[in-house]
Amino acid sequence: MSNSNLAEQVDDLLKLQENEMETASIRASLADVPHRLSLLSTQLEEFKTRIAESSTRISDLQKAYREHEAETQSIQAQIEKSNEKLKTVKTNKEYQAGLQEIEDLDRLQSGVEDKMLECLEAIDEAEAAAASERESVDEFSRQMENEKAQVERESAEMEQKLAQLLGQRDTIVTAIGSDLLKKYEQTKEYTGAIAVAAVKSSICQGCNMNIPPQMYNELQRFDRLSVCPHCERIIYPHGRLEDESSTAD
């Protein structure tokens, strides 16, 4: 096999390898699209859940306020009843007992009113927080729609690029001999991905191991296909493809 023909074959293998690596990258990105869209939806649902929790908290606080309010009304009714009763007592002892009862009821009512104020303050804080969260979810919803549209645009572009790459692969494969293509596929299966690597300064760029001196010298002639004795990748001398291309021109 002539140097120029071998260079063309190896160059085609490198084009095929680059094509397949880019194809694999795009397919991985496309496979991640549903996850990206799902993540956006999950984040939006988390926002909505917090708003629902805030609404529930406000509702619970309002309920507690109404219960305290009803309690103060009941206490006030007892105070009024005790005051009326105080007008009818006949002894000092009964009178003092009546005053003590009213004092206890006043203290109890004051405590309940404090709780009512605490509820009102908590309601104000919760409503402010809920309003802020509603603004946040509205903003996030807009961002999510924009990001979703961006993801869908990117997905469409990747699908288009993938179709182009698959078409290019068919063209590249047609130019490669069947025996060489079989060797490439076997090597790729063995190595996991990279089947073709350059040798630079006696070092295989696929496994970073030194090529034996005699083999390295033979590799420089670039007159037959060689494989790395360590990783079994198809190897070629670094820079020779460009040299052969320039000579052919």
PDB file of C-alpha atoms in Angstrom, residues 1-14 180 196-199 214-227 233-247:
ATOM      1  CA  MET A   1       0.000   0.000   0.000  1.00  0.00           C
ATOM      2  CA  SER A   2       1.418   3.408  -1.000  1.00  0.00           C
ATOM      3  CA  ASN A   3       2.005   6.092   1.593  1.00  0.00           C
ATOM      4  CA  SER A   4      -0.639   8.376   0.116  1.00  0.00           C
ATOM      5  CA  ASN A   5      -3.237   5.601  -0.036  1.00  0.00           C
ATOM      6  CA  LEU A   6      -2.524   4.545   3.548  1.00  0.00           C
ATOM      7  CA  ALA A   7      -2.695   8.162   4.678  1.00  0.00           C
ATOM      8  CA  GLU A   8      -6.090   8.527   3.008  1.00  0.00           C
ATOM      9  CA  GLN A   9      -7.354   5.349   4.670  1.00  0.00           C
ATOM     10  CA  VAL A  10      -6.146   6.416   8.123  1.00  0.00           C
ATOM     11  CA  ASP A  11      -7.511   9.898   7.540  1.00  0.00           C
ATOM     12  CA  ASP A  12     -10.897   8.364   6.706  1.00  0.00           C
ATOM     13  CA  LEU A  13     -10.713   6.328   9.902  1.00  0.00           C
ATOM     14  CA  LEU A  14     -10.025   9.490  11.900  1.00  0.00           C
ATOM     15  CA  LEU A 180      -9.957  -1.979   7.426  1.00  0.00           C
ATOM     16  CA  VAL A 196      -7.122   5.320  16.092  1.00  0.00           C
ATOM     17  CA  ALA A 197      -4.348   7.294  17.785  1.00  0.00           C
ATOM     18  CA  ALA A 198      -1.275   9.242  16.732  1.00  0.00           C
ATOM     19  CA  VAL A 199       2.228   8.401  17.923  1.00  0.00           C
ATOM     20  CA  GLN A 214      12.448  -0.333  16.048  1.00  0.00           C
ATOM     21  CA  MET A 215       8.687  -0.241  15.693  1.00  0.00           C
ATOM     22  CA  TYR A 216       8.721   3.539  15.944  1.00  0.00           C
ATOM     23  CA  ASN A 217      11.288   3.735  13.134  1.00  0.00           C
ATOM     24  CA  GLU A 218       9.189   1.407  10.990  1.00  0.00           C
ATOM     25  CA  LEU A 219       6.106   3.475  11.767  1.00  0.00           C
ATOM     26  CA  GLN A 220       7.810   6.557  10.337  1.00  0.00           C
ATOM     27  CA  ARG A 221       7.927   4.894   6.917  1.00  0.00           C
ATOM     28  CA  PHE A 222       4.134   4.794   7.030  1.00  0.00           C
ATOM     29  CA  ASP A 223       3.930   2.064   4.399  1.00  0.00           C
ATOM     30  CA  ARG A 224       1.700  -0.389   6.259  1.00  0.00           C
ATOM     31  CA  LEU A 225      -0.986  -0.319   8.925  1.00  0.00           C
ATOM     32  CA  SER A 226       0.397  -0.574  12.476  1.00  0.00           C
ATOM     33  CA  VAL A 227      -1.158  -1.172  15.876  1.00  0.00           C
ATOM     34  CA  ARG A 233      -5.137   0.824  18.744  1.00  0.00           C
ATOM     35  CA  ILE A 234      -4.476   1.597  15.106  1.00  0.00           C
ATOM     36  CA  ILE A 235      -1.563   4.050  15.158  1.00  0.00           C
ATOM     37  CA  TYR A 236       0.028   6.492  12.730  1.00  0.00           C
ATOM     38  CA  PRO A 237       3.016   8.859  12.973  1.00  0.00           C
ATOM     39  CA  HIS A 238       2.020  12.285  14.212  1.00  0.00           C
ATOM     40  CA  GLY A 239       2.171  14.919  11.470  1.00  0.00           C
ATOM     41  CA  ARG A 240       2.429  12.451   8.577  1.00  0.00           C
ATOM     42  CA  LEU A 241      -1.185  12.782   7.477  1.00  0.00           C
ATOM     43  CA  GLU A 242      -0.679  16.490   6.903  1.00  0.00           C
ATOM     44  CA  ASP A 243       2.603  15.808   5.084  1.00  0.00           C
ATOM     45  CA  GLU A 244       1.028  13.209   2.809  1.00  0.00           C
ATOM     46  CA  SER A 245      -1.909  15.512   2.121  1.00  0.00           C
ATOM     47  CA  SER A 246       0.480  18.344   1.129  1.00  0.00           C
ATOM     48  CA  THR A 247       2.476  15.952  -1.138  1.00  0.00           C
TER      49      THR A 247
END
